[in-house]
Amino acid sequence: MEKAAAMRDPAAAGAVLTKALVRAGEFLALPNVVVARAVGVSESHMSRMASGKAQLEIGTKPAELAALVIRVYRSLDALVGNDDAQRRKWMASFNRAFNEAPKEAIQKVEGLARVVQYLDGARALI
């Protein structure tokens, strides 16, 4: 029901996207400041989103970037078989493909796109 309502109502869709972003950040063990940088909002706005007092607006750049952060979580989760420790370790560990840890790379738009592409490529192999 929640998805159907979100399709008809942009505010509902923004609420769903915001909730998914906050949860992805938690599952990836990313502090709010990292998630905020990844999607291009202030740390205080991210904090308000985490507490349910603000939400993303569908059609904005932060909403598009949020969808990519969620995609990072979903792809990585599929690769590590829902293993929280492995998912968090991968995000925090140096990766030669990015020349930094993925959690650092995603704080730049180019880096976020590269991490998504990398994980998509890895998923294609399994």
CSV table of C-alpha atoms in Angstrom, one decimal:
chain,number,residue,atom,x,y,z
A,1,MET,CA,0.0,0.0,0.0
A,2,GLU,CA,2.8,2.4,0.8
A,3,LYS,CA,4.4,2.0,-2.6
A,4,ALA,CA,1.1,2.6,-4.4
A,5,ALA,CA,0.4,5.8,-2.5
A,6,ALA,CA,4.0,7.0,-3.2
A,7,MET,CA,3.4,6.5,-6.9
A,8,ARG,CA,0.4,8.9,-6.8
A,9,ASP,CA,1.8,11.4,-4.2
A,10,PRO,CA,5.2,13.0,-4.6
A,11,ALA,CA,5.3,13.9,-0.9
A,12,ALA,CA,4.7,10.2,0.0
A,13,ALA,CA,7.4,9.2,-2.5
A,14,GLY,CA,9.8,11.6,-0.8
A,15,ALA,CA,9.0,10.2,2.6
A,16,VAL,CA,9.6,6.6,1.4
A,17,LEU,CA,12.9,7.7,-0.3
A,18,THR,CA,14.0,9.5,2.8
A,19,LYS,CA,13.3,6.6,5.0
A,20,ALA,CA,15.1,4.2,2.7
A,21,LEU,CA,18.1,6.6,2.6
A,22,VAL,CA,18.3,6.8,6.4
A,23,ARG,CA,18.1,3.0,6.7
A,24,ALA,CA,20.7,2.5,4.0
A,25,GLY,CA,23.1,4.8,5.9
A,26,GLU,CA,22.5,2.9,9.1
A,27,PHE,CA,23.0,-0.5,7.4
A,28,LEU,CA,26.2,0.8,5.8
A,29,ALA,CA,27.4,2.2,9.2
A,30,LEU,CA,27.7,5.7,7.7
A,31,PRO,CA,27.4,8.7,9.9
A,32,ASN,CA,24.8,11.3,9.0
A,33,VAL,CA,27.6,13.7,7.9
A,34,VAL,CA,28.8,11.1,5.3
A,35,VAL,CA,25.3,10.5,4.0
A,36,ALA,CA,24.6,14.2,3.9
A,37,ARG,CA,27.7,14.8,1.7
A,38,ALA,CA,26.8,11.9,-0.5
A,39,VAL,CA,23.4,13.4,-1.3
A,40,GLY,CA,24.4,17.1,-1.2
A,41,VAL,CA,22.4,18.3,1.8
A,42,SER,CA,23.6,19.9,5.0
A,43,GLU,CA,24.4,17.8,8.0
A,44,SER,CA,21.5,19.5,9.9
A,45,HIS,CA,19.1,18.7,7.1
A,46,MET,CA,20.2,15.1,7.2
A,47,SER,CA,19.7,15.0,10.9
A,48,ARG,CA,16.1,16.4,10.5
A,49,MET,CA,15.5,13.7,7.8
A,50,ALA,CA,16.8,11.0,10.2
A,51,SER,CA,14.4,12.2,12.9
A,52,GLY,CA,11.5,12.3,10.5
A,53,LYS,CA,11.2,16.1,10.5
A,54,ALA,CA,12.3,16.6,6.9
A,55,GLN,CA,12.2,14.6,3.7
A,56,LEU,CA,13.7,14.6,0.2
A,57,GLU,CA,11.8,16.2,-2.6
A,58,ILE,CA,11.3,13.9,-5.6
A,59,GLY,CA,12.9,15.4,-8.8
A,60,THR,CA,15.7,17.1,-7.0
A,61,LYS,CA,19.4,16.3,-7.2
A,62,PRO,CA,19.6,15.1,-3.6
A,63,ALA,CA,16.7,12.7,-4.3
A,64,GLU,CA,18.6,11.3,-7.4
A,65,LEU,CA,21.8,10.9,-5.3
A,66,ALA,CA,19.8,9.3,-2.5
A,67,ALA,CA,18.6,6.7,-5.0
A,68,LEU,CA,22.2,5.9,-5.8
A,69,VAL,CA,23.2,5.6,-2.1
A,70,ILE,CA,20.3,3.1,-1.7
A,71,ARG,CA,21.5,1.3,-4.8
A,72,VAL,CA,25.0,1.0,-3.2
A,73,TYR,CA,23.4,-0.6,-0.2
A,74,ARG,CA,21.1,-3.0,-2.2
A,75,SER,CA,24.0,-4.1,-4.5
A,76,LEU,CA,26.4,-4.6,-1.7
A,77,ASP,CA,23.8,-6.5,0.4
A,78,ALA,CA,23.2,-8.8,-2.5
A,79,LEU,CA,27.0,-9.5,-2.8
A,80,VAL,CA,27.7,-10.2,0.8
A,81,GLY,CA,24.5,-12.2,1.5
A,82,ASN,CA,23.0,-9.8,4.1
A,83,ASP,CA,26.1,-9.9,6.3
A,84,ASP,CA,26.2,-6.7,8.2
A,85,ALA,CA,29.9,-7.1,9.3
A,86,GLN,CA,31.1,-7.7,5.7
A,87,ARG,CA,29.0,-4.9,4.3
A,88,ARG,CA,30.4,-2.4,6.8
A,89,LYS,CA,34.0,-3.7,6.4
A,90,TRP,CA,33.8,-3.3,2.6
A,91,MET,CA,32.5,0.3,3.0
A,92,ALA,CA,35.4,1.2,5.4
A,93,SER,CA,38.2,-0.6,3.7
A,94,PHE,CA,40.6,0.9,1.2
A,95,ASN,CA,39.7,-0.1,-2.4
A,96,ARG,CA,42.3,0.3,-5.2
A,97,ALA,CA,39.5,0.8,-7.7
A,98,PHE,CA,38.6,4.1,-6.0
A,99,ASN,CA,42.0,4.8,-4.4
A,100,GLU,CA,40.2,5.3,-1.1
A,101,ALA,CA,37.5,3.6,1.0
A,102,PRO,CA,34.1,3.4,-0.6
A,103,LYS,CA,32.6,5.5,2.3
A,104,GLU,CA,35.0,8.3,1.3
A,105,ALA,CA,34.4,7.9,-2.4
A,106,ILE,CA,30.6,8.2,-2.2
A,107,GLN,CA,30.9,11.7,-0.7
A,108,LYS,CA,31.7,13.0,-4.2
A,109,VAL,CA,29.2,12.6,-7.1
A,110,GLU,CA,31.8,11.0,-9.4
A,111,GLY,CA,32.9,8.6,-6.6
A,112,LEU,CA,29.3,7.6,-5.8
A,113,ALA,CA,28.7,6.9,-9.5
A,114,ARG,CA,31.9,4.8,-9.7
A,115,VAL,CA,31.0,2.8,-6.6
A,116,VAL,CA,27.6,2.1,-8.0
A,117,GLN,CA,29.1,1.0,-11.4
A,118,TYR,CA,31.7,-1.1,-9.6
A,119,LEU,CA,29.1,-2.9,-7.5
A,120,ASP,CA,26.9,-3.4,-10.6
A,121,GLY,CA,29.8,-5.0,-12.4
A,122,ALA,CA,30.5,-7.3,-9.4
A,123,ARG,CA,26.9,-8.3,-9.3
A,124,ALA,CA,27.0,-9.2,-13.0
A,125,LEU,CA,29.7,-11.7,-12.3
A,126,ILE,CA,27.7,-13.7,-9.8
